Short mmCIF file of N, CA and C in Angstrom, two decimals:
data_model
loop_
_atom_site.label_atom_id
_atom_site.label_comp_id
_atom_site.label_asym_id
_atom_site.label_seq_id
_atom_site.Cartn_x
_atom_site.Cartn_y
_atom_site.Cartn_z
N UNK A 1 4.84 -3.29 -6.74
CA UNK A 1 5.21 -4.69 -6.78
C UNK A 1 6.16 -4.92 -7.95
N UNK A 2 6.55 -5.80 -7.71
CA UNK A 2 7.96 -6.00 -8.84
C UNK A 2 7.35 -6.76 -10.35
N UNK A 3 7.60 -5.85 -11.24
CA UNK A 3 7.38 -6.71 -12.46
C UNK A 3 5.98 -5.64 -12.86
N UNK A 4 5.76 -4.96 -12.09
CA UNK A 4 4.07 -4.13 -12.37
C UNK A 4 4.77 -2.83 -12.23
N UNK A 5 4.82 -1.54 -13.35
CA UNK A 5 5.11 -0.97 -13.74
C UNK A 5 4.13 0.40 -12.90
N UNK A 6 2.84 0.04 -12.29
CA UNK A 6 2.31 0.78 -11.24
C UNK A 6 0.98 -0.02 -10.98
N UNK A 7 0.13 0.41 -10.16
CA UNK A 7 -0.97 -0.36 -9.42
C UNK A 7 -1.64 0.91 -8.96
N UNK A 8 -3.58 0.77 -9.00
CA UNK A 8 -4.42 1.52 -8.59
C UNK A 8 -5.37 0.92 -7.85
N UNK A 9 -5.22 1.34 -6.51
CA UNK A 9 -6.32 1.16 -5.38
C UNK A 9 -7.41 1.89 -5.96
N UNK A 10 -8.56 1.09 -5.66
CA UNK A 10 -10.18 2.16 -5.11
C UNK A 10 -10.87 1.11 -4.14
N UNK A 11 -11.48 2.01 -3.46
CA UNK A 11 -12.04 1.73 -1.99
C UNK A 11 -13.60 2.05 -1.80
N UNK A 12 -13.80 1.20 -1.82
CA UNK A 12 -15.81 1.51 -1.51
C UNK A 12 -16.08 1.04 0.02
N UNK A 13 -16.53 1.75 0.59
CA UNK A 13 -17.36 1.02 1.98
C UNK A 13 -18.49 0.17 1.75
N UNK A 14 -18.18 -0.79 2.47
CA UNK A 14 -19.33 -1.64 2.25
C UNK A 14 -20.34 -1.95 3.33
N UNK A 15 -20.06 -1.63 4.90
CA UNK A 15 -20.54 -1.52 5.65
C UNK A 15 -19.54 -1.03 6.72
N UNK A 16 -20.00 -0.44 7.78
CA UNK A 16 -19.04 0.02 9.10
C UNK A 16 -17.43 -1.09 9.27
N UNK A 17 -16.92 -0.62 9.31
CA UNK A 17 -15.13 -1.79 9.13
C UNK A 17 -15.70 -2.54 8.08
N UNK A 18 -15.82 -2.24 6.92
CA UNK A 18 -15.59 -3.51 6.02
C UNK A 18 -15.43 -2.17 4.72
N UNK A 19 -14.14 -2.76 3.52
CA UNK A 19 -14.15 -1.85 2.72
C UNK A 19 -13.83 -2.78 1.27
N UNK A 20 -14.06 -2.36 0.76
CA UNK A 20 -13.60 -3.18 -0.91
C UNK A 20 -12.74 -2.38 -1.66
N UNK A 21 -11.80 -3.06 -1.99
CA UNK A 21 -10.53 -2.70 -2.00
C UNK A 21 -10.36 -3.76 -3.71
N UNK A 22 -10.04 -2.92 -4.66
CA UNK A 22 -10.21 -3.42 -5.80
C UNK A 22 -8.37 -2.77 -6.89
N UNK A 23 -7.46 -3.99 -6.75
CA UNK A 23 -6.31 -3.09 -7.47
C UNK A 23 -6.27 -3.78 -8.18
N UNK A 24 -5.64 -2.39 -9.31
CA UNK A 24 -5.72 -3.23 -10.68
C UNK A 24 -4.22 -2.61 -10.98
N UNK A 25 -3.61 -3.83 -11.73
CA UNK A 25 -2.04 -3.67 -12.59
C UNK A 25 -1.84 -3.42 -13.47
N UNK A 26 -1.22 -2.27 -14.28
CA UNK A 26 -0.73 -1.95 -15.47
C UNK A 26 0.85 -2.18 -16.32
N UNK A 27 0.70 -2.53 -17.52
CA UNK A 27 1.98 -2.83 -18.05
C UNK A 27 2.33 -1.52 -18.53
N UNK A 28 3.43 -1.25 -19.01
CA UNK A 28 3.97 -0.67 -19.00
C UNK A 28 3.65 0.13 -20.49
N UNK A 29 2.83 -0.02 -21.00
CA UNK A 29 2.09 0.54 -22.28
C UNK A 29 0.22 0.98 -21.88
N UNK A 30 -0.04 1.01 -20.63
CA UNK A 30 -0.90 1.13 -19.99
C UNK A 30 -2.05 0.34 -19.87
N UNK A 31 -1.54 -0.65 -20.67
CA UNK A 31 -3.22 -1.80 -20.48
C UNK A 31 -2.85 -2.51 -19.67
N UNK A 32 -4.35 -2.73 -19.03
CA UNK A 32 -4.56 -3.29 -17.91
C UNK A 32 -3.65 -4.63 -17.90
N UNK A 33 -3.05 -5.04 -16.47
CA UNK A 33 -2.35 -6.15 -16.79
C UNK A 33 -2.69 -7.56 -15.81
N UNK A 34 -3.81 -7.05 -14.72
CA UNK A 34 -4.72 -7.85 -14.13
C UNK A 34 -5.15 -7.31 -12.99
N UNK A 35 -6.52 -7.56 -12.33
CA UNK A 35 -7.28 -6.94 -11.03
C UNK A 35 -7.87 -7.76 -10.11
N UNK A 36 -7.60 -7.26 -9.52
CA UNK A 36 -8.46 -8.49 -7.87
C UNK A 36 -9.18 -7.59 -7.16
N UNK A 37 -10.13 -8.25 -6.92
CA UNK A 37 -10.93 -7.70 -5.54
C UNK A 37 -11.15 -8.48 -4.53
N UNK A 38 -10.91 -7.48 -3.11
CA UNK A 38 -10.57 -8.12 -1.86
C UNK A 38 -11.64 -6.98 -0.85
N UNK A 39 -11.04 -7.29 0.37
CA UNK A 39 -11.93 -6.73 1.77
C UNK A 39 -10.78 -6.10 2.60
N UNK A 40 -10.90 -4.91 2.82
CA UNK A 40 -10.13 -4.68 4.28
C UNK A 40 -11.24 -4.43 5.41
N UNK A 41 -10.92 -5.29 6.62
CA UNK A 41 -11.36 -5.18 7.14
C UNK A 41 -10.95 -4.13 8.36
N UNK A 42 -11.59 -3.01 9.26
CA UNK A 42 -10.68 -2.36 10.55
C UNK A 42 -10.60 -3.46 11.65
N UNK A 43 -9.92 -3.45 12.41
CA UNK A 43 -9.77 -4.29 13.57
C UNK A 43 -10.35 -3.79 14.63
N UNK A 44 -9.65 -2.49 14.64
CA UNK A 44 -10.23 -1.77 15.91
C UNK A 44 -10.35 -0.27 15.72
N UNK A 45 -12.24 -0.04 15.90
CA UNK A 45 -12.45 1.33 15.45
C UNK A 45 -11.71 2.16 16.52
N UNK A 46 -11.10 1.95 17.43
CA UNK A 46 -10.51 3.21 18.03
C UNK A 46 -9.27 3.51 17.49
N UNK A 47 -8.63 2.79 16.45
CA UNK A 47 -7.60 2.98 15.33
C UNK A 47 -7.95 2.45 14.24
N UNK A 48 -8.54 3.02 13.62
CA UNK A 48 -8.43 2.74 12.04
C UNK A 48 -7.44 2.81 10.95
N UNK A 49 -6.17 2.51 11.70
CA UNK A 49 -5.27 2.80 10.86
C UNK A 49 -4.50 0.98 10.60
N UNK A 50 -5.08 0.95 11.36
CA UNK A 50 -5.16 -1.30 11.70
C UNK A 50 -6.16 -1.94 11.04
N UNK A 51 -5.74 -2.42 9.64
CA UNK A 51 -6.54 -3.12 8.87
C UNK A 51 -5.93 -4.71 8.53
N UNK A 52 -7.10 -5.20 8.30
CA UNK A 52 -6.58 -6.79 7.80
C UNK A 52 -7.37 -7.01 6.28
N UNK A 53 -6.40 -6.75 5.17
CA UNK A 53 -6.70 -7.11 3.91
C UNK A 53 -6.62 -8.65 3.41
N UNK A 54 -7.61 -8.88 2.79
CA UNK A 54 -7.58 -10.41 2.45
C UNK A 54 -8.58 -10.31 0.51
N UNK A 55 -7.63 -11.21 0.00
CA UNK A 55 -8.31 -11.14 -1.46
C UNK A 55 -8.06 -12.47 -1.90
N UNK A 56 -9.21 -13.74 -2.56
CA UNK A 56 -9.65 -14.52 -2.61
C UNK A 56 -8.26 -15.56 -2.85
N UNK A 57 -6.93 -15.04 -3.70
CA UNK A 57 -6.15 -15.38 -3.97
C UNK A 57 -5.13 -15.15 -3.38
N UNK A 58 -4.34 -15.92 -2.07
CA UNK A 58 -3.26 -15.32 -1.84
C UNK A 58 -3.57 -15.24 -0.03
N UNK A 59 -3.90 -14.05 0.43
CA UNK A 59 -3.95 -14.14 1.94
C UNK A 59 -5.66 -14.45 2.30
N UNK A 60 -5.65 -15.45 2.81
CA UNK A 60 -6.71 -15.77 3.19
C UNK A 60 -7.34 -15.28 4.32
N UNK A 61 -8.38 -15.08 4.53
CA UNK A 61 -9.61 -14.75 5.70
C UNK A 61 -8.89 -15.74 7.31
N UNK A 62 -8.62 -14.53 8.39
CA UNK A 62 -8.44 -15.71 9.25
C UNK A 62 -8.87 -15.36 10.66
N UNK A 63 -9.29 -15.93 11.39
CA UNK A 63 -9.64 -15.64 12.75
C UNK A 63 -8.83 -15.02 13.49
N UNK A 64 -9.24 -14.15 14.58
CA UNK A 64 -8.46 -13.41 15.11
C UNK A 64 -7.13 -12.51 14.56
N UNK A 65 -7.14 -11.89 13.00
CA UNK A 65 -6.29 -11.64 12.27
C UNK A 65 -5.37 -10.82 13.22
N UNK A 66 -3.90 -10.70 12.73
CA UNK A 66 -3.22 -9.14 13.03
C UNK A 66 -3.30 -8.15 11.77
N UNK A 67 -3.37 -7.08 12.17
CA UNK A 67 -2.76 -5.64 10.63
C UNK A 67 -2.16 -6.44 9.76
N UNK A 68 -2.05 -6.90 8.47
CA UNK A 68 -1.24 -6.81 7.97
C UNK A 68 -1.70 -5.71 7.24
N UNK A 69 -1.88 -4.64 7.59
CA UNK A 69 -2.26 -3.16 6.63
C UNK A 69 -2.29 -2.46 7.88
N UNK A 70 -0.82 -2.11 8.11
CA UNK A 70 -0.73 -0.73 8.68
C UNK A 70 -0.90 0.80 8.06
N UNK A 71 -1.55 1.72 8.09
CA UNK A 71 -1.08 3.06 7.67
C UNK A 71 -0.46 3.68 8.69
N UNK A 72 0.90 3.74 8.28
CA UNK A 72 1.55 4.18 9.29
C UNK A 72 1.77 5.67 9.10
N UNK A 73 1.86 6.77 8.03
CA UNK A 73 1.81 7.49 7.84
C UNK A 73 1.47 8.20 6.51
N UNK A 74 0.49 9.12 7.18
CA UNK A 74 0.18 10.01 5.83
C UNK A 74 -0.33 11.55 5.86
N UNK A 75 -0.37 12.02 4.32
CA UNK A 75 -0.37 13.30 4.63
C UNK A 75 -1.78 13.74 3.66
N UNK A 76 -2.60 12.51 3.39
CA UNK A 76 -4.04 12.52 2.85
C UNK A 76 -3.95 13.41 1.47
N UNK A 77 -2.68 13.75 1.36
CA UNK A 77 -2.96 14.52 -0.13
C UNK A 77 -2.09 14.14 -1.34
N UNK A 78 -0.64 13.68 -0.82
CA UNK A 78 0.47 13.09 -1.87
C UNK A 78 0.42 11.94 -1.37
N UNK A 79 0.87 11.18 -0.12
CA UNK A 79 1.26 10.01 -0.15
C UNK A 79 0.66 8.84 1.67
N UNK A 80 1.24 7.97 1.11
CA UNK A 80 0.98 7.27 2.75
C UNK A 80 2.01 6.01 2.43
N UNK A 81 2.68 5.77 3.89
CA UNK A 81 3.49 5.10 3.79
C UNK A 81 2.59 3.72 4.75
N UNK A 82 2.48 2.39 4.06
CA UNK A 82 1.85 1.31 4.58
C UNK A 82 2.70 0.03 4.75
N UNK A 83 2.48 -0.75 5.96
CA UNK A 83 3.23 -1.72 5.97
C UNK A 83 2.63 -2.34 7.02
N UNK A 84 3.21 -3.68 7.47
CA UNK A 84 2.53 -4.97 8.27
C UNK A 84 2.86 -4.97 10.13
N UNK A 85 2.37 -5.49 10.50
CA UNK A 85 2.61 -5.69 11.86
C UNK A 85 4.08 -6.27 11.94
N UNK A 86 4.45 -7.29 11.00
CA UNK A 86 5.28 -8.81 11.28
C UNK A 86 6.99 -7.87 9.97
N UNK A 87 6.35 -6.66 9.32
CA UNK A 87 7.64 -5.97 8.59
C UNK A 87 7.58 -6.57 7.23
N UNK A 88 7.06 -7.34 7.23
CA UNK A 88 7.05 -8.40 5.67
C UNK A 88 6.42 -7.55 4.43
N UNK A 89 5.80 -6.26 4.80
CA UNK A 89 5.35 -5.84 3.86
C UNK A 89 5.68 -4.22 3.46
N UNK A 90 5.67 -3.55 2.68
CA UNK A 90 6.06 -2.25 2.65
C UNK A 90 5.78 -1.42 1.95
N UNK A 91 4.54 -0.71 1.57
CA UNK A 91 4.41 0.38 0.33
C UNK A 91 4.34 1.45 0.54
N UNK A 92 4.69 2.18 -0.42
CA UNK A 92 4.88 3.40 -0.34
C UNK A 92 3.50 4.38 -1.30
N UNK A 93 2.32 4.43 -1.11
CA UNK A 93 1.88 5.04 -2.27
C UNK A 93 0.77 6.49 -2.27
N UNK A 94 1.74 6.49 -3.47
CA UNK A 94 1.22 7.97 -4.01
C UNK A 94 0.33 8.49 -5.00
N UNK A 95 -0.21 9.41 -4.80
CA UNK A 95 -1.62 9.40 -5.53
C UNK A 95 -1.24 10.20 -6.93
N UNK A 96 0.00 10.55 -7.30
CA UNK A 96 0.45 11.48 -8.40
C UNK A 96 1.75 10.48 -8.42
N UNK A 97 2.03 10.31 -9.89
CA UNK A 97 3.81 9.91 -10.12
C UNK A 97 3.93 10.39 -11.17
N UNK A 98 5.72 10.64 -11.52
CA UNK A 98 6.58 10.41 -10.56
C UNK A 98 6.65 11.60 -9.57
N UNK A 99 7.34 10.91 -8.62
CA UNK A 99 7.33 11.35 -7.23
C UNK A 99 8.63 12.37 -7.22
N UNK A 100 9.02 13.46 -6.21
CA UNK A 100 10.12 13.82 -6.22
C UNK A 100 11.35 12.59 -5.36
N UNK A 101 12.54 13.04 -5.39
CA UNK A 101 13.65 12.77 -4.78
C UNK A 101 13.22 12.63 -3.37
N UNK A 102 13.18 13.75 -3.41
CA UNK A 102 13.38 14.31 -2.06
C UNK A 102 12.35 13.61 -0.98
N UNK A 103 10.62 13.74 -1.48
CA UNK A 103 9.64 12.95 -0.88
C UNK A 103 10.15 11.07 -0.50
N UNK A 104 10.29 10.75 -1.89
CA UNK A 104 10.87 9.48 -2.16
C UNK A 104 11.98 9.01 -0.49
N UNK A 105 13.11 9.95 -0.68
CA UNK A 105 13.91 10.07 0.82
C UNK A 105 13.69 10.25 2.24
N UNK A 106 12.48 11.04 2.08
CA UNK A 106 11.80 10.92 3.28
C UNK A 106 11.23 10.12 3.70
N UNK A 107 10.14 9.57 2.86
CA UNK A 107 9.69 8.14 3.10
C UNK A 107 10.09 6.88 3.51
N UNK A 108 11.88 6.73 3.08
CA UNK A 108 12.77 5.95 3.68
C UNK A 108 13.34 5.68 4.68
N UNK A 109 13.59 7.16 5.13
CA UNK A 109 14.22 7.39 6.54
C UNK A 109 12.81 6.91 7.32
N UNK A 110 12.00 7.44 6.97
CA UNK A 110 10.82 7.08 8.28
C UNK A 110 10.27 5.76 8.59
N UNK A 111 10.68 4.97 7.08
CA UNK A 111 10.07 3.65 7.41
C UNK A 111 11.44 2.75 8.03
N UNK A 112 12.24 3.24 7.49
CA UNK A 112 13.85 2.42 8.65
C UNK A 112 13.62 2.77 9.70
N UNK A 113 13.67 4.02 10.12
CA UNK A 113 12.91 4.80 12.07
C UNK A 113 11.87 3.86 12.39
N UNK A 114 10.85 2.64 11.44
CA UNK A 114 9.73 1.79 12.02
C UNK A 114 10.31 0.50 12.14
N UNK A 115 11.67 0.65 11.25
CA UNK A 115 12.26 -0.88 11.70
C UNK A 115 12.63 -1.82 10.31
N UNK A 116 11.71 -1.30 9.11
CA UNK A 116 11.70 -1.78 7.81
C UNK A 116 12.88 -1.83 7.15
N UNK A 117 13.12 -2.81 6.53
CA UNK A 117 14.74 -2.95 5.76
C UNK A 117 14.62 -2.21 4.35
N UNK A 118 15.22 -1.24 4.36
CA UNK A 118 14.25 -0.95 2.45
C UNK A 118 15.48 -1.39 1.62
N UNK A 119 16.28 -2.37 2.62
CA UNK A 119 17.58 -2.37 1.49
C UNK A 119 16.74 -2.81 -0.11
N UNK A 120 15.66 -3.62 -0.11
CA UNK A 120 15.37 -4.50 -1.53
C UNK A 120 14.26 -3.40 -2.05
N UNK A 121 14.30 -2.53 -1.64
CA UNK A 121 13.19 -1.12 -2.48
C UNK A 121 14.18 -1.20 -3.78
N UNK A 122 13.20 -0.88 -4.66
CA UNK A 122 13.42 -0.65 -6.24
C UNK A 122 12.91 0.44 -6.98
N UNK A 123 13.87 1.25 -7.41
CA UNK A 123 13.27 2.24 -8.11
C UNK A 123 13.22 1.72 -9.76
N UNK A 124 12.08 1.73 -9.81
CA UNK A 124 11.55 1.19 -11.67
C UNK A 124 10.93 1.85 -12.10
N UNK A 125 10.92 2.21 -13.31
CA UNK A 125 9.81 2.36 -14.19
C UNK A 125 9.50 4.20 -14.05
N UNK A 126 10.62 4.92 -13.79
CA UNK A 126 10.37 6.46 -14.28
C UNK A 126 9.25 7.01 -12.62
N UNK A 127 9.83 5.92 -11.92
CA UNK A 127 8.47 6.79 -10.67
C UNK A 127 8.89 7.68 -9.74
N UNK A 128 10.55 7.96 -9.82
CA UNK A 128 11.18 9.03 -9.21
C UNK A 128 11.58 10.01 -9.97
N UNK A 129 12.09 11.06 -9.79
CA UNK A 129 12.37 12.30 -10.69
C UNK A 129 13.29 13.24 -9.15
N UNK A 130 14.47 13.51 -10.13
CA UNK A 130 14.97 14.00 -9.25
C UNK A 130 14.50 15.85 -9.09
#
């Protein structure tokens, strides 16, 4: 996110489709720079890759939700590329930074191949390495 220098997911199950989803923001000297906790919920266990995240501030709880938490691709060990049903949303994240070039490039091409504009992607804060 822009202005947050990096961000850390953790994920607890809380019951069958329901997960707690707790990120916290760091400045750029590493203290904490604020945390929320929210719910993803699955939509549909025959894809679990269709989630609807909601955190008390911001996207609210709503009936009949769509994804806005796609995982659209991943490789369960460096990275996963996530984004929305509607395109409005787009992350890229990785469990080690900085990232190479090269990964970084791949990730691009595949999310333009889904339709995503990455013209407004930003490289900040030392998270690429060529």
């Amino acid at each position: 996110d822009r202005n947050t220098p990096w961000e850390t997911a953790e994920y607890k199950i809380l019951k069958p489709r329901l997960i707690e989803v707790k990120n916290t923001s760091y400045n750029e000297n590493n203290s904490i720079k604020g945390q929320i906790v929210g719910t993803a919920e699955i939509l549909d266990p025959n894809n679990m890759a269709l989630l609807y995240v909601s955190f008390p501030t911001g996207q609210p709880k709503q009936e009949n939700p769509k994804a806005n938490y796609i995982i659209h691709k991943t490789d369960y060990k460096r990275y996963s590329i996530v984004g929305s049903y509607n395109g409005s949303n787009l992350y890229f994240l990785v469990r080690d930074r900085p990232i190479k070039r090269d990964l970084y490039e791949a990730m691009i091409k595949y999310a333009q191949s889904l339709g995503y504009d990455t013209n407004k992607l930003q490289e900040d804060y030392g998270a690429i390495v060529e």
